[in-house]
Coordinates of C-alpha atoms in Angstrom, one line a residue:
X1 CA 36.8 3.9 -7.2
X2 CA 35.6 7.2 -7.0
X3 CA 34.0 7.6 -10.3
X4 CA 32.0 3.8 -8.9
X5 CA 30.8 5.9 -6.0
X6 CA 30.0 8.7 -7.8
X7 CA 28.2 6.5 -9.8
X8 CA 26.6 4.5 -6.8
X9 CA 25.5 7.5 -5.5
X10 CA 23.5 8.9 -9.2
X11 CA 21.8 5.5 -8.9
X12 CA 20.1 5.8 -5.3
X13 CA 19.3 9.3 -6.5
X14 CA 17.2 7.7 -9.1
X15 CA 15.9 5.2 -6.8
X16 CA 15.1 7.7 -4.8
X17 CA 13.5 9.8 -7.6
X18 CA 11.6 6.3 -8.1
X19 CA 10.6 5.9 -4.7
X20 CA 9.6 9.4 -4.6
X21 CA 6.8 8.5 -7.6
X22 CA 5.5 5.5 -5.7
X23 CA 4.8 7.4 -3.1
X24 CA 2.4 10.3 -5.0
X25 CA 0.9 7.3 -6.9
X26 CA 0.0 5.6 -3.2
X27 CA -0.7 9.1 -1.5
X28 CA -2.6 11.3 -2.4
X29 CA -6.1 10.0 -2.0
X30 CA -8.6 12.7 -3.5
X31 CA -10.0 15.0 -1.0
X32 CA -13.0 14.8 -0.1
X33 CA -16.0 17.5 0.6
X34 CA -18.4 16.3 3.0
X35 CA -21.2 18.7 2.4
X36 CA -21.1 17.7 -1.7
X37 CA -20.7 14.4 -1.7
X38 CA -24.2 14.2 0.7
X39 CA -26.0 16.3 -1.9
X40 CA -24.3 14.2 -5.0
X41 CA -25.2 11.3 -3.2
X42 CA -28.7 11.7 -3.0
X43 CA -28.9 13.4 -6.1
X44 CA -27.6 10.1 -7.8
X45 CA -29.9 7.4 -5.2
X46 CA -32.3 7.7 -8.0
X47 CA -29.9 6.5 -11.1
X48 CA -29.1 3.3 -11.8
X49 CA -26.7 1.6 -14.1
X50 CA -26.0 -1.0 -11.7
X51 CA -24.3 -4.4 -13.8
X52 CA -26.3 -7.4 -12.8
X53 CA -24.3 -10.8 -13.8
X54 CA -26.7 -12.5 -15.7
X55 CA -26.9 -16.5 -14.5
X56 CA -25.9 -16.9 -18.4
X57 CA -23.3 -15.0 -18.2
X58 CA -24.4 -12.5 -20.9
X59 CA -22.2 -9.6 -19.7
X60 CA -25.3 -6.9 -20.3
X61 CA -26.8 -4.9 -18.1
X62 CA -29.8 -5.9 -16.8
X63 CA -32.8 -3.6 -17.3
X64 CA -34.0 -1.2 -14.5
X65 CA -36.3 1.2 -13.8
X66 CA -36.2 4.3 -11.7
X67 CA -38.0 3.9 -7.9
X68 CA -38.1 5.7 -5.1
X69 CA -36.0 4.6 -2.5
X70 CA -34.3 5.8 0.4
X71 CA -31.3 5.0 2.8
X72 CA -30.6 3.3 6.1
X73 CA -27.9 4.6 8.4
X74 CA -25.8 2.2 10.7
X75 CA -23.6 3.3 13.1
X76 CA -21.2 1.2 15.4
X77 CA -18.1 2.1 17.4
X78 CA -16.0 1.5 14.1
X79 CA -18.6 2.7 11.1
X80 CA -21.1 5.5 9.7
X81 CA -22.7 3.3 7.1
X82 CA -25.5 3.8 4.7
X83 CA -27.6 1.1 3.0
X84 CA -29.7 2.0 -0.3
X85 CA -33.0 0.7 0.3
X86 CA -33.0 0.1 -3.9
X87 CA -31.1 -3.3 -4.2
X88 CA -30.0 -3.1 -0.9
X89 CA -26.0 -1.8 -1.4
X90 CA -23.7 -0.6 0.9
X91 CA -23.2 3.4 -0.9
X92 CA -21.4 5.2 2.0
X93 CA -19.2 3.8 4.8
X94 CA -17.1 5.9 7.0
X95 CA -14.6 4.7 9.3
X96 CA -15.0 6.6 12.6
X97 CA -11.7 5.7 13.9
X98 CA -9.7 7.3 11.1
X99 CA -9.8 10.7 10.2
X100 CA -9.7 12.3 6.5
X101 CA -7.0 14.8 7.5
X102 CA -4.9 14.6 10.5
X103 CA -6.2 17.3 13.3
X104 CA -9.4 16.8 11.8
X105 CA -12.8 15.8 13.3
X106 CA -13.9 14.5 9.7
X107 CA -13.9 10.8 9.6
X108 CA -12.1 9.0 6.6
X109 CA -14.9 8.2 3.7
X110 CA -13.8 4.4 1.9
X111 CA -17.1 4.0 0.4
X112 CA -19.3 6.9 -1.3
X113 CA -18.9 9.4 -4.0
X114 CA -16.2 11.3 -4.2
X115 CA -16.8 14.4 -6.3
X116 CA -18.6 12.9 -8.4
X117 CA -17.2 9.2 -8.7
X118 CA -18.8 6.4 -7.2
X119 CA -17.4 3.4 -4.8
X120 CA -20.2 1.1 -3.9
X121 CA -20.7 -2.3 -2.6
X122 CA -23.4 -4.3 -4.3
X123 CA -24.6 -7.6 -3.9
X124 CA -27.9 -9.3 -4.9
X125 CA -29.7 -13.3 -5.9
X126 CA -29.6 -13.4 -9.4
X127 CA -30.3 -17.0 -11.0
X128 CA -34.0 -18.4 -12.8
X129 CA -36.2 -16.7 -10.1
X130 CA -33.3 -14.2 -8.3
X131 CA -35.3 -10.9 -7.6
X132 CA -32.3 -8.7 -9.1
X133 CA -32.4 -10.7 -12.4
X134 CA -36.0 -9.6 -12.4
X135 CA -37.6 -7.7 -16.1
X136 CA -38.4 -5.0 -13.7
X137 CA -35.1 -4.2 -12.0
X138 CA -33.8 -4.4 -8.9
X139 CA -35.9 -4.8 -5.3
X140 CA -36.4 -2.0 -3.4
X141 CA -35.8 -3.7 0.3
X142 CA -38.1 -2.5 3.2
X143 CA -37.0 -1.9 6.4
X144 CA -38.6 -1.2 9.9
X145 CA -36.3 1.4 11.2
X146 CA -34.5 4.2 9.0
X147 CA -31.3 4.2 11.6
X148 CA -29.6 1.5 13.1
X149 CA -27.2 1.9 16.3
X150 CA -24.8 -0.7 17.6
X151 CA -25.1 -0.9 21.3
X152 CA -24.0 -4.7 22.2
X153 CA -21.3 -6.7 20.9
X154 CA -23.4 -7.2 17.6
X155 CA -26.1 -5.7 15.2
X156 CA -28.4 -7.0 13.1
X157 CA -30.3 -4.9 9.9
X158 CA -32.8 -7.1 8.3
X159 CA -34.3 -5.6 5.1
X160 CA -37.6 -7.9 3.2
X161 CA -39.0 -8.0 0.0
X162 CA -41.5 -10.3 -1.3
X163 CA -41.5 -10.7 -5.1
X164 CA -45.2 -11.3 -7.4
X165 CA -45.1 -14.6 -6.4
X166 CA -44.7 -14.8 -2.7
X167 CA -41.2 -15.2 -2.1
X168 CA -39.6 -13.8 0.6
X169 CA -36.3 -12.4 0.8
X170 CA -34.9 -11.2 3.9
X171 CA -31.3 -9.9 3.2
X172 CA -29.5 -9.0 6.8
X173 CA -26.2 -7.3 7.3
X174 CA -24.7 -8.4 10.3
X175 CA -22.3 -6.1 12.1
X176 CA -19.9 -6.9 15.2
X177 CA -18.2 -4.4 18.2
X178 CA -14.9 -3.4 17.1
X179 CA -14.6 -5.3 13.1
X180 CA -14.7 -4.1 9.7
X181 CA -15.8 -7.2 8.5
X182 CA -19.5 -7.4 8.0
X183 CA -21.5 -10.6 7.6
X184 CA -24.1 -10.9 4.7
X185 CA -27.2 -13.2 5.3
X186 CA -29.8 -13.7 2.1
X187 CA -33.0 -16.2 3.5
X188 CA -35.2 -17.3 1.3
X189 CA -38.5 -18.4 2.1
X190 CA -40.3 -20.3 -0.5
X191 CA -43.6 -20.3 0.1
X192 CA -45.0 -21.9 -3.4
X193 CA -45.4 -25.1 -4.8
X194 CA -42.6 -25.6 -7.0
X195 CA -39.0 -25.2 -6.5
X196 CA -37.1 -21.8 -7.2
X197 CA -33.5 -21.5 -8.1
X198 CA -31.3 -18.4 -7.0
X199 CA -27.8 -17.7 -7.5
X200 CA -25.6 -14.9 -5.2
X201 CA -23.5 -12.2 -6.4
X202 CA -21.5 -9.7 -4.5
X203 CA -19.2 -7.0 -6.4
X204 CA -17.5 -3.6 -5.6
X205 CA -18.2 -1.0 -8.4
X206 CA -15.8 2.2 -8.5
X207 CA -16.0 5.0 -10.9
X208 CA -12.4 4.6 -13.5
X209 CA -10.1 7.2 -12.7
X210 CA -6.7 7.9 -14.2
X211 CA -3.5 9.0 -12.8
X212 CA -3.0 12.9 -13.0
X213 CA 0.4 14.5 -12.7
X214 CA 3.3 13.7 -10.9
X215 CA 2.6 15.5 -7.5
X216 CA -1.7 14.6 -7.9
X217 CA -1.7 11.1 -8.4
X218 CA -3.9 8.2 -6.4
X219 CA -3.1 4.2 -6.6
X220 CA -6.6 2.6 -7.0
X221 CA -7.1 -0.8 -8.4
X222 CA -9.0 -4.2 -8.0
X223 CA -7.1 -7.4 -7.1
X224 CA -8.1 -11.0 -6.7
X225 CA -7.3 -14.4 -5.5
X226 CA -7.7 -18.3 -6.8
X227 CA -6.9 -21.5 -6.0
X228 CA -4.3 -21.3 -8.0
X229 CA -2.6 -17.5 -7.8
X230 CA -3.5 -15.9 -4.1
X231 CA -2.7 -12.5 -5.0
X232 CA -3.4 -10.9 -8.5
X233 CA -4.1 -7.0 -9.1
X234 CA -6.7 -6.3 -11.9
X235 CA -5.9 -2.8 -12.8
X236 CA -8.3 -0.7 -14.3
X237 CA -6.7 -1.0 -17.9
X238 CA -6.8 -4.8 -17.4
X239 CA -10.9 -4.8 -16.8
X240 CA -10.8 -2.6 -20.3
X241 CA -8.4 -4.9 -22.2
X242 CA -10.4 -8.1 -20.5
X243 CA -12.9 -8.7 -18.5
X244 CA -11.9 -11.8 -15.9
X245 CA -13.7 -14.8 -16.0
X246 CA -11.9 -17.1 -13.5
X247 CA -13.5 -19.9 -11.9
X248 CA -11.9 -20.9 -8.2
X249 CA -12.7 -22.8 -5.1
X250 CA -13.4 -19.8 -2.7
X251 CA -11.3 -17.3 -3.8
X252 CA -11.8 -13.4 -2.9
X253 CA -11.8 -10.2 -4.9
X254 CA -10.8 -6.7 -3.4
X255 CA -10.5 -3.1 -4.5
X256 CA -7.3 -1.9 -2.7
X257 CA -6.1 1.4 -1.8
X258 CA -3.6 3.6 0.3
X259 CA -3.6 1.7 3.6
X260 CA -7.4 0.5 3.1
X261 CA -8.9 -2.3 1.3
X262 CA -12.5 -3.2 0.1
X263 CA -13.0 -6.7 -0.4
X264 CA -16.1 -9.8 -0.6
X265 CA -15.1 -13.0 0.8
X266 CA -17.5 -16.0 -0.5
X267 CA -17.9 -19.1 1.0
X268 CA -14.9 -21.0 0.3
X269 CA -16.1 -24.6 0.3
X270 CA -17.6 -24.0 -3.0
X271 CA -16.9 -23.1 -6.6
X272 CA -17.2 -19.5 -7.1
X273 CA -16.8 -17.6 -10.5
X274 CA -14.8 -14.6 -10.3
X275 CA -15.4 -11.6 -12.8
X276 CA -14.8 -7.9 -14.3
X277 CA -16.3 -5.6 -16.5
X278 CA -16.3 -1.9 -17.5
X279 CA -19.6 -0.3 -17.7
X280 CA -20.7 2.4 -20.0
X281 CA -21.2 4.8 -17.5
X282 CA -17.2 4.2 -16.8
X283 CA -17.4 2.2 -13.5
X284 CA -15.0 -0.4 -13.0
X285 CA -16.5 -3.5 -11.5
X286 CA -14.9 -6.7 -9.7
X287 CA -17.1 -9.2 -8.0
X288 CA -17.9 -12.9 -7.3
X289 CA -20.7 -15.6 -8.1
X290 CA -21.9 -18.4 -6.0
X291 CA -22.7 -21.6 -7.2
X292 CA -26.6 -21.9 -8.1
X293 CA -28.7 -22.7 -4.8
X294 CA -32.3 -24.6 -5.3
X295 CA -34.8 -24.1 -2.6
X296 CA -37.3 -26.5 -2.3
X297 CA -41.2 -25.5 -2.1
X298 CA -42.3 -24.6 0.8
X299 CA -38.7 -24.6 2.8
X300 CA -35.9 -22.2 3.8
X301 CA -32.7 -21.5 3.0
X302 CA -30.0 -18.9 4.0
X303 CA -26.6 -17.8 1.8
X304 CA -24.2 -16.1 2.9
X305 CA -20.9 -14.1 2.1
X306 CA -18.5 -11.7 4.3
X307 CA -17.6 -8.3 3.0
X308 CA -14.7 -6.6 4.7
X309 CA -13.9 -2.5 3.9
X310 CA -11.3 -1.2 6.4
X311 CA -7.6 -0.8 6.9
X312 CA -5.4 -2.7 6.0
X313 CA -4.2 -5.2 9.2
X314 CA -2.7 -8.3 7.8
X315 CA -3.6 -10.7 10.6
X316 CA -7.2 -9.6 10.4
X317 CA -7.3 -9.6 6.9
X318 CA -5.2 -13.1 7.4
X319 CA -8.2 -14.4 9.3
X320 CA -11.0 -13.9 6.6
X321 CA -8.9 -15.7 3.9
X322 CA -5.5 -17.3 4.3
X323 CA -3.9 -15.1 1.0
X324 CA -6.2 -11.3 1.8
X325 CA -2.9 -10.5 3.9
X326 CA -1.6 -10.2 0.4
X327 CA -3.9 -7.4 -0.5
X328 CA -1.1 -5.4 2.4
X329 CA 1.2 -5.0 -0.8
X330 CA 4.9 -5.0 0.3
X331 CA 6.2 -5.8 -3.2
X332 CA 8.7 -7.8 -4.6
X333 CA 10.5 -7.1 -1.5
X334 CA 7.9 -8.6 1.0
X335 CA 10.2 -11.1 2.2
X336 CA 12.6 -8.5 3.7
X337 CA 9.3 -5.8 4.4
X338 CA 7.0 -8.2 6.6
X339 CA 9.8 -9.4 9.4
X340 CA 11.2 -5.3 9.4
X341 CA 7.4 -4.4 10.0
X342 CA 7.0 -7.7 12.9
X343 CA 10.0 -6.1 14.6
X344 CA 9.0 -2.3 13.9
X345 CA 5.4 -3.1 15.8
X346 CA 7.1 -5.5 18.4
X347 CA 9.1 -1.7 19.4
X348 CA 6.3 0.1 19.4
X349 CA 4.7 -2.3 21.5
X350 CA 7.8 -1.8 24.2
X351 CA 8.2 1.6 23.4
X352 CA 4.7 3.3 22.9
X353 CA 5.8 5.3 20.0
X354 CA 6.1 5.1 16.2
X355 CA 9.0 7.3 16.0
X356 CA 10.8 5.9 18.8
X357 CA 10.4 2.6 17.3
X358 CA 11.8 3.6 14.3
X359 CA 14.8 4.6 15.4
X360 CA 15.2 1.2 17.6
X361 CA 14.8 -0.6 14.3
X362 CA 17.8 1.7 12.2
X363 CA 19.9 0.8 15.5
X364 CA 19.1 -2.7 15.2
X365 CA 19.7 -2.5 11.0
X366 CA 22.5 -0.8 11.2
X367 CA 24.5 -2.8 13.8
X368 CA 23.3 -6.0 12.3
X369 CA 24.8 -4.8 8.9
X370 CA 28.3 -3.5 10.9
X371 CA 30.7 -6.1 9.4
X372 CA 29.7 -4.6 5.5
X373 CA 29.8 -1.4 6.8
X374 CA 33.3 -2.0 8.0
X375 CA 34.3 -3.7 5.1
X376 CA 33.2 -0.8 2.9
X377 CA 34.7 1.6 4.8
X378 CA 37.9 -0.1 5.6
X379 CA 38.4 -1.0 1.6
X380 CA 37.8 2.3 0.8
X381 CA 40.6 3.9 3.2
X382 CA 43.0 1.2 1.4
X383 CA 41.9 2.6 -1.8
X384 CA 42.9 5.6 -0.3
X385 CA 46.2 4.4 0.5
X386 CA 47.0 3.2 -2.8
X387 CA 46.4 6.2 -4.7
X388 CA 50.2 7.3 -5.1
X389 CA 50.8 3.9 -6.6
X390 CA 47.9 4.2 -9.0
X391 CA 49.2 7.4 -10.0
X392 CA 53.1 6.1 -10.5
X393 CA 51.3 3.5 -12.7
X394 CA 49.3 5.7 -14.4
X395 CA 52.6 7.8 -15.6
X396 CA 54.1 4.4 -16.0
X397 CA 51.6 3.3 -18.9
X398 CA 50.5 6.2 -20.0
X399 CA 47.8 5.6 -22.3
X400 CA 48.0 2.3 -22.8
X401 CA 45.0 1.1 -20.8
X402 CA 45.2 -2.3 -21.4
X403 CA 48.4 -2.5 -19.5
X404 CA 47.4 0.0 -17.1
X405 CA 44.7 -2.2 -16.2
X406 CA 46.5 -5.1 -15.5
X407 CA 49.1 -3.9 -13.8
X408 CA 46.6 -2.1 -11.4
X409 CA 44.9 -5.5 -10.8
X410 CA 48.0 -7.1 -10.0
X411 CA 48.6 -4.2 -7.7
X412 CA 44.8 -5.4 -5.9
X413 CA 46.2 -8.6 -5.7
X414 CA 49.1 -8.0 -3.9
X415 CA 47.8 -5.6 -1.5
X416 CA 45.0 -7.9 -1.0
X417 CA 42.0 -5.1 -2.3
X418 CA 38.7 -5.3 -3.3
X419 CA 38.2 -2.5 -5.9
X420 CA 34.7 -3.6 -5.2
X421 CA 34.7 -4.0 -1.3
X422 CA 33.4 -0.2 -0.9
X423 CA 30.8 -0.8 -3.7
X424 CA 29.0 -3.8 -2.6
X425 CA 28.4 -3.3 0.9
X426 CA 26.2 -0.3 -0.6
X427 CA 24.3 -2.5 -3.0
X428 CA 23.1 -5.0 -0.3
X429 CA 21.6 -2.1 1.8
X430 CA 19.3 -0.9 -0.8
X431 CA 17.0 -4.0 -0.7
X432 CA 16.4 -3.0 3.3
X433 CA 16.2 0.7 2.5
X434 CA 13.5 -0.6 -0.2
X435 CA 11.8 -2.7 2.1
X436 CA 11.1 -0.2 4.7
X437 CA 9.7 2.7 1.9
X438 CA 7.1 -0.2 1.5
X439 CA 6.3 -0.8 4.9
X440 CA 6.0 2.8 5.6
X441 CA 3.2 3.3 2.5
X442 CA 1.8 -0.1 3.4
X443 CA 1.1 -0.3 7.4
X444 CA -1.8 1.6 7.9
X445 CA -0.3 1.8 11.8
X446 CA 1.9 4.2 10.4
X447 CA -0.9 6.6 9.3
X448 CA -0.9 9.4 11.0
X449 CA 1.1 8.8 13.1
X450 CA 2.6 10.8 15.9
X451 CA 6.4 11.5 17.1
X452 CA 7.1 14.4 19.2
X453 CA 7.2 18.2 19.3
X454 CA 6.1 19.1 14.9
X455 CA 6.4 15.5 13.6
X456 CA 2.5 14.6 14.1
X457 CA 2.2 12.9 11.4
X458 CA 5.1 10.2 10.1
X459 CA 3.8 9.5 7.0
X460 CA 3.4 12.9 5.7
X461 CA 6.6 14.7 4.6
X462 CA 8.3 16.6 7.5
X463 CA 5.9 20.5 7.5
X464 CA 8.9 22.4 8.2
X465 CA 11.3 20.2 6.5
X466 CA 13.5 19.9 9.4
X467 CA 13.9 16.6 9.0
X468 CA 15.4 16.5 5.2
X469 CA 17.7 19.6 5.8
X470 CA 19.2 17.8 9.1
X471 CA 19.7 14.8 6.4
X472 CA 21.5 17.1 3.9
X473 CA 23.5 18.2 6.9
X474 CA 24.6 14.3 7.6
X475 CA 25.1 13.1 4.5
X476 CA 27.4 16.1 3.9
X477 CA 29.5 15.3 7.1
X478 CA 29.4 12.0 5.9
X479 CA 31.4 12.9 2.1
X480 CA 33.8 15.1 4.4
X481 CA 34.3 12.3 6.7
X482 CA 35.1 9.5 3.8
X483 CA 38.6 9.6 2.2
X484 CA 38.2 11.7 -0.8
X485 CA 40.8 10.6 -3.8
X486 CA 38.6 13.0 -6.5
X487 CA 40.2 14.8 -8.7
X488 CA 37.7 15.8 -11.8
X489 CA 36.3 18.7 -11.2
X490 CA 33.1 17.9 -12.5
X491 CA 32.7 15.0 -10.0
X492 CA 33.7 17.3 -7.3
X493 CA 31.1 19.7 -8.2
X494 CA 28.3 16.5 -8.4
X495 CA 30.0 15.5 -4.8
X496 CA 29.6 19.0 -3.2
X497 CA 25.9 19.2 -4.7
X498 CA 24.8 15.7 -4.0
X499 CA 23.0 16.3 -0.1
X500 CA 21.5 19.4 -1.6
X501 CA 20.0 17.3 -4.4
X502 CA 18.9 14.5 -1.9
X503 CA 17.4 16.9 0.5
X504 CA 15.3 18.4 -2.2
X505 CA 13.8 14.9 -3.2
X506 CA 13.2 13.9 0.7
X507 CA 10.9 16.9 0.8
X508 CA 8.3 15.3 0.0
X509 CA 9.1 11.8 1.4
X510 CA 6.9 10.6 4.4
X511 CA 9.1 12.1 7.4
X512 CA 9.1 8.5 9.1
X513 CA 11.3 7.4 6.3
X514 CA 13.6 10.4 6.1
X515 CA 13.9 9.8 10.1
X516 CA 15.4 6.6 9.6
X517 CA 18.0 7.6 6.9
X518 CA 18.9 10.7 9.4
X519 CA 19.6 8.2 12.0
X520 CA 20.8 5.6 10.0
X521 CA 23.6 8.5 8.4
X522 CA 24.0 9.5 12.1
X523 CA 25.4 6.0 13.0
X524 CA 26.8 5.8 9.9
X525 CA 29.1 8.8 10.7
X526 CA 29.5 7.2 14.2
X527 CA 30.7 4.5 12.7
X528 CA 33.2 5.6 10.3
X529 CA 35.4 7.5 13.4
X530 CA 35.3 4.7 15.4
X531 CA 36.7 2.1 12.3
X532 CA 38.9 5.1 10.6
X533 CA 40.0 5.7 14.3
X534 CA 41.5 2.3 14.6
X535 CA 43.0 1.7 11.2
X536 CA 44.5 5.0 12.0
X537 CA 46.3 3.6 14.7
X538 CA 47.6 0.7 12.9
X539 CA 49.3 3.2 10.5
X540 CA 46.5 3.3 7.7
X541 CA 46.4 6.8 6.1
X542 CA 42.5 7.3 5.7
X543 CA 42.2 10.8 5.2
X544 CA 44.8 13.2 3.7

């Protein structure tokens, strides 16, 4: 039995050592200087290698020349945004209601360029007369104001451009008090004699970047949804193995981050055509086509699309597009992550604090899952019990194993033990344990948020690592605590070491998580006295 738990226990070290990787890869987002990217930002307004979808679905790069343009600033209670007047893209958006670093006035940058790489929104009217599918490049938009400031409930910036022939094309962002989700309006008014033909495209283009070392890594990758498969992630190395072609009713595509998402919504009453491609220049690109739209001569029409960048809240995402929730990535686990994080913000709403909550919810997990723990804990103390007859058998048989074996099952038998019952308990926890790491990397609630006294932050690692020594501290009451049959000295010395190991690896962890296995070990060795107390009393030897 002991040489299971021993073994038991080497596994959630790995797991942890796993867990402890997911977390750098989801992390540790590249920092960002302010002053730089402003200066590499307008140093680059000037260069274009911007992929243009081609209504023949060429794959090439449409041709473009360099123009003077410059760049509109929005701002609303919820956004800094900046609009290129060249093509008319979304190159900077910051979200005023989250900061880059806790403490920090600084607000958090999704969209811009971050030392150097780019994360832009794009959009444009391709087609037979679409003025981005034009010989001489993209339109430079005019507009009547340079800034733009919401002061109602919603905001409207219109920027026009008229093509050689008299078009017009007014394309209109439309923002709204209090939403990340911003609307997209193209009208075009056809004022010749014969009809026109235009066809809409909206993509998100990000600069590649790989994965660094262990403790600098940053998760980053495009995802998308179909009729047929409403969550897919399109990794970078996918969009270089393969560029996607898929063609959906509605559908979405999304570039998707550490608690933030990036994503165009089409119109979903209509067939769009969903597509990747890795430029030269080393951007990654994901982005959507609209079906074709012909506008008579001498009429109107107006296409639109919804772009969303902003964190990620499942029911808002929810409400753009039934399956964008999924882009709030929980896992393989989701099933067990979605209800913990229902009842984790149900808490905080009755409580008023994340930290608080949390330790409602180990309370709650941990007497729900009472009955394994006393099973575990119960056929351990009987394993306990039965180690003088294992070691009468043991003499018995020597080294005939076979026998040895037997005669020890037979012994389980009769004393009616599970060699297993302290074992399995154990394995059904996990999953939860699992669950929760994902809702604590996922639930951008959780972001920066505050506890009491040093923990200002639960999902950044404990500062002083008060938090991971205090676990140590309990999972080292909790070996002296179990009954302890050990003999090897080698598995003693893996035994004594094993909270020392742990506590190193929960260094780093997010101290919301290492909260809940303190508390969790806490009841855990509350617990074990009260069931060892009572089998104690029906004569059960638990500890020697």
């Amino acid at each position: 039995m002991e040489s299971q738990r021993t073994f038991l226990f080497i596994g959630l070290m790995l797991v942890s050592f796993l867990l402890f990787q997911e977390w750098n890869n989801d992390y540790n987002q590249p920092k960002v200087d302010p002053s730089a990217t402003t200066q590499t930002q307008q140093a680059n307004l000037t260069e274009s290698d911007d992929f243009i979808p081609s209504s023949s679905d060429s794959g090439l790069p449409a041709s473009t020349t360099l123009a003077k343009r410059s760049v509109i600033e929005i701002t609303t209670d919820v956004f800094k945004v900046k609009i290129d007047t060249k093509g008319g893209d979304i190159v900077e958006s910051d979200l005023l209601q989250y900061e880059e670093v806790k403490g920090e006035e600084t607000p958090f940058m999704l969209l811009g360029e971050f030392e150097g790489n780019q994360y832009f929104s794009q959009s444009g009217l391709i087609g037979l007369n679409g003025p981005d599918a034009s010989a001489n490049g993209r339109p430079t938009y005019h507009s009547e104001q340079t800034s733009y400031t919401l002061t109602g409930d919603g905001l409207r910036v219109p920027l026009q451009f008229t093509d050689s022939n008299g078009v017009s094309f007014t394309k209109t962002y439309v923002f709204k008090k209090g939403q990340y989700d911003v609307g997209l309006e193209y009208t075009v008014n056809n004022t010749t004699s014969t009809p026109i033909q235009v066809q809409l495209y909206t993509q998100v283009k990000r600069t590649v970047q790989e994965k660094g070392s262990l403790v600098d890594q940053n998760y980053l990758g495009a995802a998308y949804g179909t009729d047929e498969e409403p969550y897919e992630k399109y990794s970078f190395s996918d969009m270089a193995d393969k560029n996607l072609n898929e063609s959906t009713q509605g559908g979405y595509i999304a570039f998707i981050q550490h608690y933030f998402v990036s994503a165009w919504v089409p119109k979903q009453d209509q067939t769009n055509t969903l597509y990747s491609l890795i430029t030269s220049s080393n951007a990654a690109i994901i982005g959507t086509k609209a079906e074709p739209v012909n506008v008579q001569a001498g009429s109107e029409q107006t296409i639109t699309s919804i772009y969303y960048m902003g964190p990620k809240e499942s029911d808002v995402l929810e409400a753009l597009h039934p399956d964008l929730d999924l882009t709030v990535d929980y896992g393989w686990l989701w099933f067990i992550s979605q209800p913990l994080f229902v009842l984790l913000k149900w808490l905080y709403s009755i409580l008023g604090n994340w930290g608080l909550a949390i330790i409602a919810i180990t309370i709650i997990v941990k007497s729900l899952m009472y009955p394994l723990t006393k099973a575990q804990y119960t056929s351990m103390a009987k394993m306990r019990a039965l180690q003088p007859k294992m070691a009468a058998l043991k003499e018995k048989y020597g080294d005939d194993r076979q026998k040895f074996g037997q005669a020890t099952m037979e012994m389980y038998k009769k004393e009616k033990v599970n060699p297993m019952g302290g074992c399995f308990p154990i394995l059904l926890q996990m999953p939860i344990f699992l669950a929760l790491f994902y809702v604590f990397l996922e639930s951008t609630e959780l972001r920066h948020a505050e506890f009491m006294l040093w923990l200002t932050d639960l999902s950044a690692q404990d500062p002083y690592y008060v938090l991971p020594i205090l676990f140590g501290a309990s999972m080292f009451i909790t070996q002296k605590l179990q009954p302890m049959t050990v003999t090897d000295p080698m598995q003693q010395k893996m035994m004594t070491f094993m909270p020392v190991i742990f506590s190193v690896f929960f260094l780093w962890f997010p101290s919301g998580l290492v909260l809940y296995w303190l508390v969790s070990n806490l009841i855990s060795i509350a617990q074990m006295l009260y069931i060892y107390r009572g089998m104690e009393k029906k004569g059960i030897k638990v500890r020697g």
